[in-house]
CSV table of C-alpha atoms and ligand atoms in Angstrom, one decimal:
chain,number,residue,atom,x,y,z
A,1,UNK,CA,-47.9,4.9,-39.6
A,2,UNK,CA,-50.6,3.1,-41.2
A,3,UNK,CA,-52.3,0.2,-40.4
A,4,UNK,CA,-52.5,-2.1,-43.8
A,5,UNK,CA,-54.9,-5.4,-43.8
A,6,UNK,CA,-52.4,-8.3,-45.4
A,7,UNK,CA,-54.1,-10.9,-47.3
A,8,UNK,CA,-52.9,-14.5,-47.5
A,9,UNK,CA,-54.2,-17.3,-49.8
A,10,UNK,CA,-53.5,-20.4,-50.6
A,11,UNK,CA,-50.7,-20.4,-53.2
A,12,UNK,CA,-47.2,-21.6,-52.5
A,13,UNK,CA,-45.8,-17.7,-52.4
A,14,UNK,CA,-48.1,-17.7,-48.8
A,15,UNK,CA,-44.3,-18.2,-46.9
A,16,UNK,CA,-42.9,-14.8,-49.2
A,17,UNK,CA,-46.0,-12.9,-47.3
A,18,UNK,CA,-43.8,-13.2,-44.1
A,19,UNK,CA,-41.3,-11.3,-45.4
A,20,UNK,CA,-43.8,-8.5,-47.0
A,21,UNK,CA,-44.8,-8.5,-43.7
A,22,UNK,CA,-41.8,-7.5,-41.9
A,23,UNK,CA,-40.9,-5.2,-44.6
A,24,UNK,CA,-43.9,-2.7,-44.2
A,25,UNK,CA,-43.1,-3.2,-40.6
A,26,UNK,CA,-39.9,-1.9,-41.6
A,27,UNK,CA,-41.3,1.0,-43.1
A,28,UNK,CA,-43.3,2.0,-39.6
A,29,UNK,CA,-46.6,0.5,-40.5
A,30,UNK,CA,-48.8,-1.9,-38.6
A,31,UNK,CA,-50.0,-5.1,-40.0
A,32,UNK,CA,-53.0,-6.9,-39.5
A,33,UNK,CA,-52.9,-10.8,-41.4
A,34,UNK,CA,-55.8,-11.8,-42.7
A,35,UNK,CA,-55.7,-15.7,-44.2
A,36,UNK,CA,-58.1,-18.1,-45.8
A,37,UNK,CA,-58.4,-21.6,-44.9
A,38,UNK,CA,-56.0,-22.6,-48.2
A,39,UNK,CA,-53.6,-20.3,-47.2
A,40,UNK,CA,-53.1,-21.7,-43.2
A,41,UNK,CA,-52.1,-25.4,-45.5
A,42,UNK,CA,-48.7,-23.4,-46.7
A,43,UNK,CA,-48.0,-20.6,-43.5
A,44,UNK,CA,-48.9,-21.6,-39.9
A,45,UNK,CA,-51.4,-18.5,-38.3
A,46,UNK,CA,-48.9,-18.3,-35.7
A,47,UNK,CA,-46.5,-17.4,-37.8
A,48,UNK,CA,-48.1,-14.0,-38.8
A,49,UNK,CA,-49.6,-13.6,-35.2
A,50,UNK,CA,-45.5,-13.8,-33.9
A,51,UNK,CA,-44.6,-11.6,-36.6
A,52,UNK,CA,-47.6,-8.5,-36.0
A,53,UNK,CA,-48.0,-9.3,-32.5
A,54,UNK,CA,-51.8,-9.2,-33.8
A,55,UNK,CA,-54.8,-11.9,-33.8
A,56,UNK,CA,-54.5,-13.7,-37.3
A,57,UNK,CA,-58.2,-13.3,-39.0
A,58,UNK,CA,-58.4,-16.4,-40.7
A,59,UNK,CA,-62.4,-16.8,-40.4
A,60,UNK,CA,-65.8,-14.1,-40.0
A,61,UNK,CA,-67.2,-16.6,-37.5
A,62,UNK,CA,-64.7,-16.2,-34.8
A,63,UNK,CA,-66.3,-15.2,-32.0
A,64,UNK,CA,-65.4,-11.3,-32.2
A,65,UNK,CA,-63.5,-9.7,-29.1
A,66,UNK,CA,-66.1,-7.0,-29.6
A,67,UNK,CA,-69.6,-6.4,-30.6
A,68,UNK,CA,-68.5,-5.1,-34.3
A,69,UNK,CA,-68.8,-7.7,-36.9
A,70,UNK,CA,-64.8,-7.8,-37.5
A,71,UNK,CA,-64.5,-7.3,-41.0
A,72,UNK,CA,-66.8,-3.8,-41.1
A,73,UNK,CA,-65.1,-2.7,-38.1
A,74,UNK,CA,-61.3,-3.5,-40.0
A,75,UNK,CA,-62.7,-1.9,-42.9
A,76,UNK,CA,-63.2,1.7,-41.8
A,77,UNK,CA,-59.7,1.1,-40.2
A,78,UNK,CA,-56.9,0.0,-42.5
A,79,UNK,CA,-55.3,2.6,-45.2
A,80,UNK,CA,-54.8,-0.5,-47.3
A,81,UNK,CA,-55.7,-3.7,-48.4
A,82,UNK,CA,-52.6,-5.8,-49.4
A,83,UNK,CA,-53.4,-9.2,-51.0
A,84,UNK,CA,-50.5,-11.6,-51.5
A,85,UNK,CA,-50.1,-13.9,-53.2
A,86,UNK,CA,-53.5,-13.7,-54.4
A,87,UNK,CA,-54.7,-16.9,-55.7
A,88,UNK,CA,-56.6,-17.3,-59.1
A,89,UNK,CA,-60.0,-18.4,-56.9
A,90,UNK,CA,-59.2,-15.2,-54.9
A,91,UNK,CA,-59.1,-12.6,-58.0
A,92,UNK,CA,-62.4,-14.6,-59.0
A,93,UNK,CA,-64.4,-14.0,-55.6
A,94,UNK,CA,-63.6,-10.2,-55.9
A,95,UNK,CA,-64.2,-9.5,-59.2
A,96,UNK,CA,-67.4,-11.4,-58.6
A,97,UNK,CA,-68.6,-10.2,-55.8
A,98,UNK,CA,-68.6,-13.3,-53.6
A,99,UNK,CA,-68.4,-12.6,-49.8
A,100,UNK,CA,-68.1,-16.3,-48.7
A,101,UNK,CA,-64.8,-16.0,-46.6
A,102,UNK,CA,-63.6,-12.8,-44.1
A,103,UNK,CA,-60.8,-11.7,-46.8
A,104,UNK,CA,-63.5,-11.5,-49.3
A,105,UNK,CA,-65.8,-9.5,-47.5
A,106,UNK,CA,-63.4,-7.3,-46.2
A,107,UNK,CA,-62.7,-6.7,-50.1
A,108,UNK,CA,-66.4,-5.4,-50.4
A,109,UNK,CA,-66.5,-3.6,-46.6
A,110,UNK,CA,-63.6,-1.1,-47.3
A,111,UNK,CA,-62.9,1.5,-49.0
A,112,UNK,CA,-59.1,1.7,-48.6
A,113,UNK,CA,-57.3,1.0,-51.9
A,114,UNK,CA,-56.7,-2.1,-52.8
A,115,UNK,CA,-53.1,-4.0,-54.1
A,116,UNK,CA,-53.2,-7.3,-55.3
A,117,UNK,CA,-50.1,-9.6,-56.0
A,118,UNK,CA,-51.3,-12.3,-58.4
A,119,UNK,CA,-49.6,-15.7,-58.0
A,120,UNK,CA,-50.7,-18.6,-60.0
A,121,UNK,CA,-49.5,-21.4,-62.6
A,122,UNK,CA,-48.6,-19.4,-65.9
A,123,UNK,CA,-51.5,-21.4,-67.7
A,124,UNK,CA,-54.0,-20.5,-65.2
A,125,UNK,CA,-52.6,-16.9,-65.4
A,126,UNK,CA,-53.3,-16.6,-69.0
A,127,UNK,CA,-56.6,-17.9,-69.1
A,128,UNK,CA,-59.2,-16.1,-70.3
A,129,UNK,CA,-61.4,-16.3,-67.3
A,130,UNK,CA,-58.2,-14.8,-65.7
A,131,UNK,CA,-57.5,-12.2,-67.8
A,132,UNK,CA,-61.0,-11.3,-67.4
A,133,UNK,CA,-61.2,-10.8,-63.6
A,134,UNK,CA,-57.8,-9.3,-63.5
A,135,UNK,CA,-59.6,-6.4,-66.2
A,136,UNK,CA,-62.6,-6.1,-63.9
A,137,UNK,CA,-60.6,-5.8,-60.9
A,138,UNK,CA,-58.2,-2.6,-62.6
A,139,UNK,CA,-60.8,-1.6,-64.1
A,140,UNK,CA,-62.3,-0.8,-60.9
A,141,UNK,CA,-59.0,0.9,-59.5
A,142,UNK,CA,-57.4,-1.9,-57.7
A,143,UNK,CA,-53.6,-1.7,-58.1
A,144,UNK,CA,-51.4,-4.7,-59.0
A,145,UNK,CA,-48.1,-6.2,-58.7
A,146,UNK,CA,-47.0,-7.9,-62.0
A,147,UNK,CA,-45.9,-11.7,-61.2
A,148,UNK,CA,-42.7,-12.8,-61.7
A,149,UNK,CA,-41.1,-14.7,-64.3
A,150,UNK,CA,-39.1,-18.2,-63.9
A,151,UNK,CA,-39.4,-21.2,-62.1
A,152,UNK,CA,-42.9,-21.6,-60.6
A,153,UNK,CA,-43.6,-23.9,-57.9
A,154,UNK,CA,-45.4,-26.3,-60.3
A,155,UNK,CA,-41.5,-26.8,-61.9
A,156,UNK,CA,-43.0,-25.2,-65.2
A,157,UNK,CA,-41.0,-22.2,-66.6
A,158,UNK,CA,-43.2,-19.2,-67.2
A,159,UNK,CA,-44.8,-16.1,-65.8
A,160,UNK,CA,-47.3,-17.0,-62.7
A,161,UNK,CA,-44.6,-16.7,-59.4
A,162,UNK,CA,-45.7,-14.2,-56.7
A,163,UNK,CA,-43.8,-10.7,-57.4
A,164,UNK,CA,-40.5,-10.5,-55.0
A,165,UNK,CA,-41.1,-9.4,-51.3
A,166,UNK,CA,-39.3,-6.1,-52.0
A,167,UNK,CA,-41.0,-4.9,-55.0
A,168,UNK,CA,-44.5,-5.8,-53.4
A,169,UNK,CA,-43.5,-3.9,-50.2
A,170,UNK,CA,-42.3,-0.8,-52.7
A,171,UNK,CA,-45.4,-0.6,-54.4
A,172,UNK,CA,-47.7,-0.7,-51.1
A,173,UNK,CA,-45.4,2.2,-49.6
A,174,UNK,CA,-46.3,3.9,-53.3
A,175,UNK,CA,-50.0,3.6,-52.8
A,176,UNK,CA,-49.3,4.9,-49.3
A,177,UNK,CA,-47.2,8.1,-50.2
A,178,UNK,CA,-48.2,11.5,-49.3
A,179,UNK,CA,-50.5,12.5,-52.0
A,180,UNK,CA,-48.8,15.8,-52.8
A,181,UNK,CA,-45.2,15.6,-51.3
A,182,UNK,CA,-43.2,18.8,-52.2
A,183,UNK,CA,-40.9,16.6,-53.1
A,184,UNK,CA,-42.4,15.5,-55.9
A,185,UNK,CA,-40.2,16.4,-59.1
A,186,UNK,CA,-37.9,18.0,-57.6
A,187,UNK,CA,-34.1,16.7,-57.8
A,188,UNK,CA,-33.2,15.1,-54.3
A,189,UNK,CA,-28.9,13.8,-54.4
A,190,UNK,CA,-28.4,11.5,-51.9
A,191,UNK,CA,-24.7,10.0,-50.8
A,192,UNK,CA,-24.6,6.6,-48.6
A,193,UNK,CA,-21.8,4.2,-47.7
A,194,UNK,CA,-18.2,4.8,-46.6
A,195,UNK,CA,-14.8,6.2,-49.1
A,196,UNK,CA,-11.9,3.9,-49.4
A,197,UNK,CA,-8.6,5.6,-49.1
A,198,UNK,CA,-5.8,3.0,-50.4
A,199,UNK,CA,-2.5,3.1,-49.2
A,200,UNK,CA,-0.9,0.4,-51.8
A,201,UNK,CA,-2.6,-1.8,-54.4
A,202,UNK,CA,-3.8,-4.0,-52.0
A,203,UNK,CA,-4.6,-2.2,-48.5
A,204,UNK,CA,-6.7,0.4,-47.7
A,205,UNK,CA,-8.6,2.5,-44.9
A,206,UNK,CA,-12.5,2.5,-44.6
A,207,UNK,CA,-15.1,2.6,-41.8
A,208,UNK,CA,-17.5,0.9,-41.3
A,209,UNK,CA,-21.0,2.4,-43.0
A,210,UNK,CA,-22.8,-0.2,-44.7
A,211,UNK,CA,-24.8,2.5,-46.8
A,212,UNK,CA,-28.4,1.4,-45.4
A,213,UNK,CA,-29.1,5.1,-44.1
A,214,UNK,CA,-28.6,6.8,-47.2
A,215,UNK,CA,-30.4,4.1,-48.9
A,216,UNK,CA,-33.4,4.7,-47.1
A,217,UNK,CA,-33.4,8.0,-47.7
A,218,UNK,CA,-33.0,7.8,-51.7
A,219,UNK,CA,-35.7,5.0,-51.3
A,220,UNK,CA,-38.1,7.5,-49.2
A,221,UNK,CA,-37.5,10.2,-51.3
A,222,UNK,CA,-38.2,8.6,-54.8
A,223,UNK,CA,-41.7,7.5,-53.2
A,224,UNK,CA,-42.1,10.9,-52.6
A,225,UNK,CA,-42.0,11.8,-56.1
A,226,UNK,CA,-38.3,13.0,-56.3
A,227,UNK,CA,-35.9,12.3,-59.1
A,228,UNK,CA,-32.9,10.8,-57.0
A,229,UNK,CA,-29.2,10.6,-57.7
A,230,UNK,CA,-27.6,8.3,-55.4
A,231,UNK,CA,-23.4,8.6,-55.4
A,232,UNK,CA,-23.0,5.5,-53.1
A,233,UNK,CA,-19.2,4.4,-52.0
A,234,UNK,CA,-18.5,0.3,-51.9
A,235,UNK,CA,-21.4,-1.4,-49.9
A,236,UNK,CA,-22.3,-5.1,-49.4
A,237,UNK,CA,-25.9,-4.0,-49.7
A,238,UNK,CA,-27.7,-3.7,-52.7
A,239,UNK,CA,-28.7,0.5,-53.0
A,240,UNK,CA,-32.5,0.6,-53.8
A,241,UNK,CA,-33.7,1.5,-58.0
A,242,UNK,CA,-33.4,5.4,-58.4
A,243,UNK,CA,-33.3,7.3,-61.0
A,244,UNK,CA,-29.5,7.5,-61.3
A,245,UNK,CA,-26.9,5.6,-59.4
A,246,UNK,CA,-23.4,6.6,-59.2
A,247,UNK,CA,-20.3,4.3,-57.5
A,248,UNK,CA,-17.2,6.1,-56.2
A,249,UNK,CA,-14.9,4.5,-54.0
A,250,UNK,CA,-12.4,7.4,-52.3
A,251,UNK,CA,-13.0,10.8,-51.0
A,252,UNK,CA,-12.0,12.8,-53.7
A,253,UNK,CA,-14.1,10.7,-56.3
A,254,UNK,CA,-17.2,11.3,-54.1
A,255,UNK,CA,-16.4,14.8,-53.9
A,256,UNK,CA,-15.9,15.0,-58.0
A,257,UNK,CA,-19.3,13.6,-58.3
A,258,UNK,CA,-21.2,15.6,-55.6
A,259,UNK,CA,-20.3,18.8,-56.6
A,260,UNK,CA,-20.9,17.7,-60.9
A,261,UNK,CA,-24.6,16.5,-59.9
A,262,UNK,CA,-25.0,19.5,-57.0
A,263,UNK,CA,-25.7,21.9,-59.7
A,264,UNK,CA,-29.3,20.5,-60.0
A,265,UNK,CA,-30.2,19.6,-57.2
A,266,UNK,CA,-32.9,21.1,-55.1
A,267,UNK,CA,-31.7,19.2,-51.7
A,268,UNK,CA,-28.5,17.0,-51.2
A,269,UNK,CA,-28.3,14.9,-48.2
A,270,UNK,CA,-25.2,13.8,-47.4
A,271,UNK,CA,-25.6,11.0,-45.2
A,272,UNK,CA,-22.2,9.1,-47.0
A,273,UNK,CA,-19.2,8.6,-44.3
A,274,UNK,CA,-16.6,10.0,-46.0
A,275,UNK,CA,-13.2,9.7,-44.8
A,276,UNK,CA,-11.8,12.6,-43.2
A,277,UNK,CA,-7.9,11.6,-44.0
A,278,UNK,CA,-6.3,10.1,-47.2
A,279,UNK,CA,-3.0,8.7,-47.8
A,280,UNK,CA,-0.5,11.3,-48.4
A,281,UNK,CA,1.3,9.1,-50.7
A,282,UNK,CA,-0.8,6.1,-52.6
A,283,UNK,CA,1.7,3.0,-53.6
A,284,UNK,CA,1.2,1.3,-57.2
A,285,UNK,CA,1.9,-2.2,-55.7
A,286,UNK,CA,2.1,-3.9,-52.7
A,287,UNK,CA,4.2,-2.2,-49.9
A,288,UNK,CA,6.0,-5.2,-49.1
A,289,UNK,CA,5.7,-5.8,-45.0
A,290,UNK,CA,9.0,-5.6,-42.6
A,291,UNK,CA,9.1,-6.9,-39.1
A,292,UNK,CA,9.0,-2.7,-37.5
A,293,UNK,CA,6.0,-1.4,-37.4
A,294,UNK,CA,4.1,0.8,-40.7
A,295,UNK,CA,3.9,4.4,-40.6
A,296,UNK,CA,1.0,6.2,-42.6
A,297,UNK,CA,1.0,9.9,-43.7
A,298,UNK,CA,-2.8,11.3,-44.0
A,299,UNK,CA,-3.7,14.2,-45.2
A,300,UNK,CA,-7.4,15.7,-44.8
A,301,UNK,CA,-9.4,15.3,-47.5
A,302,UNK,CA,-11.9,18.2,-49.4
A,303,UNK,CA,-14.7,18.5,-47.2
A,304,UNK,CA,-17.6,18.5,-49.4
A,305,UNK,CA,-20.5,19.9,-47.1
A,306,UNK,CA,-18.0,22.4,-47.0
A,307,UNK,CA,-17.7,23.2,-50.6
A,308,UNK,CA,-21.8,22.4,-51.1
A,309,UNK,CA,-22.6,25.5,-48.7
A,310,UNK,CA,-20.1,28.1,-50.5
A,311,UNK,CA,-21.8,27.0,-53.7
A,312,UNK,CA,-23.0,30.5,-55.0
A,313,UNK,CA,-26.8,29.4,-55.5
A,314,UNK,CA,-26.3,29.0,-51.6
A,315,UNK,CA,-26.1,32.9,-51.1
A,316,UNK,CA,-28.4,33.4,-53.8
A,317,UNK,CA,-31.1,31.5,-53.3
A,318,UNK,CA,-30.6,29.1,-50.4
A,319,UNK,CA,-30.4,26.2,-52.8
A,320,UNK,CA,-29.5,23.7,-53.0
A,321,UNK,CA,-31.5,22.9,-49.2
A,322,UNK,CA,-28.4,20.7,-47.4
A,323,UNK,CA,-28.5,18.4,-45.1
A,324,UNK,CA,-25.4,16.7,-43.4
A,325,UNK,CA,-25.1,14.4,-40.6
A,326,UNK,CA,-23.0,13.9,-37.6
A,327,UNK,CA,-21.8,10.7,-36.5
A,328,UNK,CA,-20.5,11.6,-33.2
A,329,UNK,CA,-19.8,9.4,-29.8
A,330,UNK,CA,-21.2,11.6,-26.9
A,331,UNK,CA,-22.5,14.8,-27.2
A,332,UNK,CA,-24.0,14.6,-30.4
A,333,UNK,CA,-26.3,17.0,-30.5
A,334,UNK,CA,-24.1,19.9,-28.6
A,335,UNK,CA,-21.5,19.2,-31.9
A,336,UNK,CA,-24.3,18.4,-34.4
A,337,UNK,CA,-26.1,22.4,-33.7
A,338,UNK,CA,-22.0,23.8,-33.6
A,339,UNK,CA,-21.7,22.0,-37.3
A,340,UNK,CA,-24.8,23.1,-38.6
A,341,UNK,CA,-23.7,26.5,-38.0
A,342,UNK,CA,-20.1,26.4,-38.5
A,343,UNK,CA,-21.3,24.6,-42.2
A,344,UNK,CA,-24.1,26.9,-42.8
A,345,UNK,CA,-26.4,23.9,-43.5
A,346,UNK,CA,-29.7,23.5,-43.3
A,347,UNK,CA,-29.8,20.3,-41.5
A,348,UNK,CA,-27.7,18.3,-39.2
A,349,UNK,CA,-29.3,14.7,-38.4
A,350,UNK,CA,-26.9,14.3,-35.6
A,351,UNK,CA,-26.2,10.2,-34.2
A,352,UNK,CA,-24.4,9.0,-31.7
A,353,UNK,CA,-23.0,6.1,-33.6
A,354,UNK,CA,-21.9,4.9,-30.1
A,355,UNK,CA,-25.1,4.0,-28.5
A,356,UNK,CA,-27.0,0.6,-28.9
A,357,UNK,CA,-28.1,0.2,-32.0
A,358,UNK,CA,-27.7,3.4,-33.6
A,359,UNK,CA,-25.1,3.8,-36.3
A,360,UNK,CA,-22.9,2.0,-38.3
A,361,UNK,CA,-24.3,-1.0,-40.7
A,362,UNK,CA,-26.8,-2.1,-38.3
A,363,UNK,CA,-30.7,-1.5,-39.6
A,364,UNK,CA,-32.1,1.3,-36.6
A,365,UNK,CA,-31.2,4.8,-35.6
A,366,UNK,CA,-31.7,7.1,-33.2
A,367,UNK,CA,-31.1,10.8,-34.3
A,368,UNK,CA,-31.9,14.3,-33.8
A,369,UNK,CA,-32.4,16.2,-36.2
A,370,UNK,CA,-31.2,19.6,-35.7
A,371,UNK,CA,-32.2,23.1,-37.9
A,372,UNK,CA,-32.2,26.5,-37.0
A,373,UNK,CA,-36.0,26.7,-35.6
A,374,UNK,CA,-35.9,23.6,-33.6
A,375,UNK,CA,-34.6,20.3,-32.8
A,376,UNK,CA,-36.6,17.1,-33.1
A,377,UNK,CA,-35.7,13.8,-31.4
A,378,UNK,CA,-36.6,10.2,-33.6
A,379,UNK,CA,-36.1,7.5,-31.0
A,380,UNK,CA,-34.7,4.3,-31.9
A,381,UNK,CA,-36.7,3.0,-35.1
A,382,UNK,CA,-35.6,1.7,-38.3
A,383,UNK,CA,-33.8,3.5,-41.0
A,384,UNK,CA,-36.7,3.7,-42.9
A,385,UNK,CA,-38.6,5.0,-40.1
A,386,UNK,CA,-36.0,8.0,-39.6
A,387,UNK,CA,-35.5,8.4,-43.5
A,388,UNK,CA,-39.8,9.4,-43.0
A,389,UNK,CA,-38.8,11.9,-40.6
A,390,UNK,CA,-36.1,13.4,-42.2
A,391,UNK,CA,-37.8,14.1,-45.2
A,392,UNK,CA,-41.0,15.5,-43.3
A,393,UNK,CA,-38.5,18.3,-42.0
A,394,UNK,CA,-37.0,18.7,-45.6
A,395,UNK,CA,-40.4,19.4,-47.1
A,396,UNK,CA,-41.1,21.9,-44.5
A,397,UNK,CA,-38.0,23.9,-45.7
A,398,UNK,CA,-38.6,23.2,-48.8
A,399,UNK,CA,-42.1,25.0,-48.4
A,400,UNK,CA,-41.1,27.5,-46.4
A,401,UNK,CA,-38.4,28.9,-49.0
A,402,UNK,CA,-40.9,28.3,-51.7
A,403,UNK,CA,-43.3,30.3,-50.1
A,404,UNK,CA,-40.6,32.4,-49.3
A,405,UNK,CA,-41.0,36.2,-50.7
A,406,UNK,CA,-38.5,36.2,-54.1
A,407,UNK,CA,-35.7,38.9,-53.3
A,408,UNK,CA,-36.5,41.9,-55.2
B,1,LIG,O1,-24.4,3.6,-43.7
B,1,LIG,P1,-24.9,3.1,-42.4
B,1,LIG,O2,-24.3,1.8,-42.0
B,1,LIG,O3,-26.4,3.0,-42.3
B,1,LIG,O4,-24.5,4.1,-41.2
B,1,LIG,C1,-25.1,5.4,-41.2
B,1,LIG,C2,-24.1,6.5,-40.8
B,1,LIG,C3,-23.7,6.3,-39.4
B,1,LIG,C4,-22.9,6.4,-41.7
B,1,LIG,C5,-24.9,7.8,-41.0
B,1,LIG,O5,-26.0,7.8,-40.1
B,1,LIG,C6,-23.9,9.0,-40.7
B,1,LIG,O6,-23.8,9.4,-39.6
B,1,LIG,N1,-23.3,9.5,-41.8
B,1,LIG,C7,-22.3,10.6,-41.6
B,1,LIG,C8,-21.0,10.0,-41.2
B,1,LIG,C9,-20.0,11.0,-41.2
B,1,LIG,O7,-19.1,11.1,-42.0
B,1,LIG,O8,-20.2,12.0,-40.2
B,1,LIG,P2,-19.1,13.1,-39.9
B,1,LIG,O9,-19.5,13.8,-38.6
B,1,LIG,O10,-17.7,12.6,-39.9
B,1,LIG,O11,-19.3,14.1,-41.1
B,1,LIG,C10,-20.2,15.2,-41.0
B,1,LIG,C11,-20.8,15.5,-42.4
B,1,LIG,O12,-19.8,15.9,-43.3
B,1,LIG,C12,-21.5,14.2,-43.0
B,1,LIG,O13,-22.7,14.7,-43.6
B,1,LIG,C13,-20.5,13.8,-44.1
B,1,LIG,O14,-21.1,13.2,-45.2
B,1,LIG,C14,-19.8,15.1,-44.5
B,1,LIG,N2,-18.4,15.0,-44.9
B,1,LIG,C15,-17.5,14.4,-44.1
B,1,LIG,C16,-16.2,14.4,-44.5
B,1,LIG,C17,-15.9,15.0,-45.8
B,1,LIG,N3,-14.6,15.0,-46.2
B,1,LIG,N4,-16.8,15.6,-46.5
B,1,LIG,C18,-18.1,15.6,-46.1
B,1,LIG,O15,-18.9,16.2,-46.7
């Protein structure tokens, strides 16, 4: 967890920081708001001080809980400095050198990296004086987020609107990544969401996974470096930009496109709730409803962890590394360390999709993951959070067989 300094000026994208605020939180970092006087005219301090739980800096004179002079003693601490939206005056001060606000001398006093979302009318963007500052600023290695194109506050059409919340909060978690994840090129396949098994052409049987944990972990392992192929079953939720996407909707699709994209992969993770069962017999049209009651045949469908683990690369080279889940109701992690064996997987992140909110569609988990050497408990957190630590105990697998001596 890292503790990132948010900077909020004065530009009408000020109420969008919120949300880049709770979406590093999201991600199991701490956030600091630091606003200048424009910026308090479009977001309330209180609003960030509810939101981090933290003192809003909005001035260097406030008289300082402690004898540091604030912005040094921030600047030594914070892995990043996040600016957005950052105002056309802003970019100015920093390429310039002016100190004459806290946000501005916190710009000089660190030495974190620096990411700046730039946010103004799409005249004032393009101007030279602008373009100029913005050249300094890259020039000296500070990171940006390209502004958007469309409607801009102003009701002009052009390019000038703060960059959205999520694409800001993706490129600060880029700038935050591990340096030299293990991860990085390797092929990671990823499944999320549930199968649905139809009966006729208009019913079905599902469950209830909304997809957010495998989406997390496709997210957390692209900015890690990996090339990611998500195969994602029906999901409300929109599955985060990978490298390849793939959409099935039953069991036996999912299974089809597993073991087609298994062949390269260096880890799968199969965090997907696939059905167990499928309708023996599938209906062309509607199975036209009586007053007695319905009777459905199921029949069990392929179990793909199963087939991953009897791939042959699995006896030759423990590769592809697997990880499966269990989504259990009471003695998860008994069954989850019985699976992983019974499997012959690497992993089992084992959940007891039964307990408050862990599970099924909602945004936290609480898991354990579970591999031969030991067994690691994530308390409640978001999915993001657990996606972190799940990948932590791939890469150590990952290094270890790497390091591994070659069979002769
Ligand atoms: O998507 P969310 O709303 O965020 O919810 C997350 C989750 C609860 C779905 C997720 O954390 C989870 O537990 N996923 C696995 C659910 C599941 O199918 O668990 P299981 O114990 O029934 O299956 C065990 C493992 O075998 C899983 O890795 C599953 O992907 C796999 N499986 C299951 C059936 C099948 N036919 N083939 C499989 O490969």
């Amino acid at each position: 967890m890292a503790l990132i300094a948010l900077g909020v000026t004065g530009g009408i994208g000020a109420y969008k920081a919120v949300e880049v605020c709770r979406g590093l939180q999201k991600a199991g970092h701490d956030v600091v708001a630091v606003m200048t006087r424009s910026a308090a005219r479009f977001v309330g301090p209180v609003t960030f001080e509810a939101i981090t739980r933290r003192p809003v800096i909005t001035s260097q004179w406030r008289p300082g809980a402690n004898a540091d002079i604030e912005h040094i003693a921030i600047a030594d601490e914070i892995a990043l400095l996040l600016v957005a939206p950052c105002t056309a005056n802003t970019l100015g001060k920093f390429a310039s050198g002016i100190a004459d606000d806290f946000l501005s001398s916190l710009y000089l006093a660190t030495r974190a990296p620096v990411l700046l979302a730039p946010a103004m009318n799409s005249n004032m963007l393009a101007h030279d004086a602008v373009q100029q500052n913005l050249r300094v600023l890259t020039g000296r290695g500070v990171r940006m987020v390209e502004p958007g194109e469309g409607y801009l506050a102003c009701g002009w059409i052009g390019k000038g609107r703060l960059a959205e919340p999520a694409e800001v909060v993706s490129a600060a978690l880029d700038m935050l990544a591990p340096p030299a994840s293990i991860l990085r090129g390797r092929r990671v396949l990823v499944t999320a969401g549930p199968t649905y098994e139809d009966i006729d052409a208009v019913r079905y049987v599902g469950n209830r996974s909304s997809g957010r944990m495998g989406f997390a972990l496709a997210d957390e392992a692209r900015r890690r470096g990996a090339t990611v192929t998500l195969i994602a079953g029906p999901t409300s939720i929109e599955p985060p930009v990978v490298a390849e996407t793939v959409r099935v909707r039953s069991a036996r699709e999912m299974h089809s496109a597993v073991m087609a994209a298994a062949q390269s992969a260096d880890v799968v993770i199969m965090a997907a709730a696939v059905a167990d069962y499928t309708a023996a017999t599938r209906a062309e049209d509607k199975i036209p409803k009586s007053e007695g009651p319905m009777t459905l045949v199921l029949e069990r469908t392929p179990d793909i962890l199963a087939d991953l683990a009897r791939l042959p690369s699995r006896a030759a080279s423990a590769t592809p590394v697997l990880v499966g889940f269990a989504a259990e109701t009471g003695n998860a992690v008994a069954k989850a360390r019985a699976k992983r064996t019974r499997k012959n997987v690497d992993l089992i992140v084992a959940n007891d999709v039964s307990a408050p909110g862990a599970g099924f569609d909602v945004p936290t988990n609480e898991v354990t993951i579970v591999s031969e050497a030991r067994e690691q408990h994530v308390a409640l957190a978001s999915k993001e959070r657990v996606a972190q630590a799940i990948l932590d105990q791939i890469e150590i697998i990952l290094t270890r067989t790497r390091t591994a001596v070659p069979a002769s």
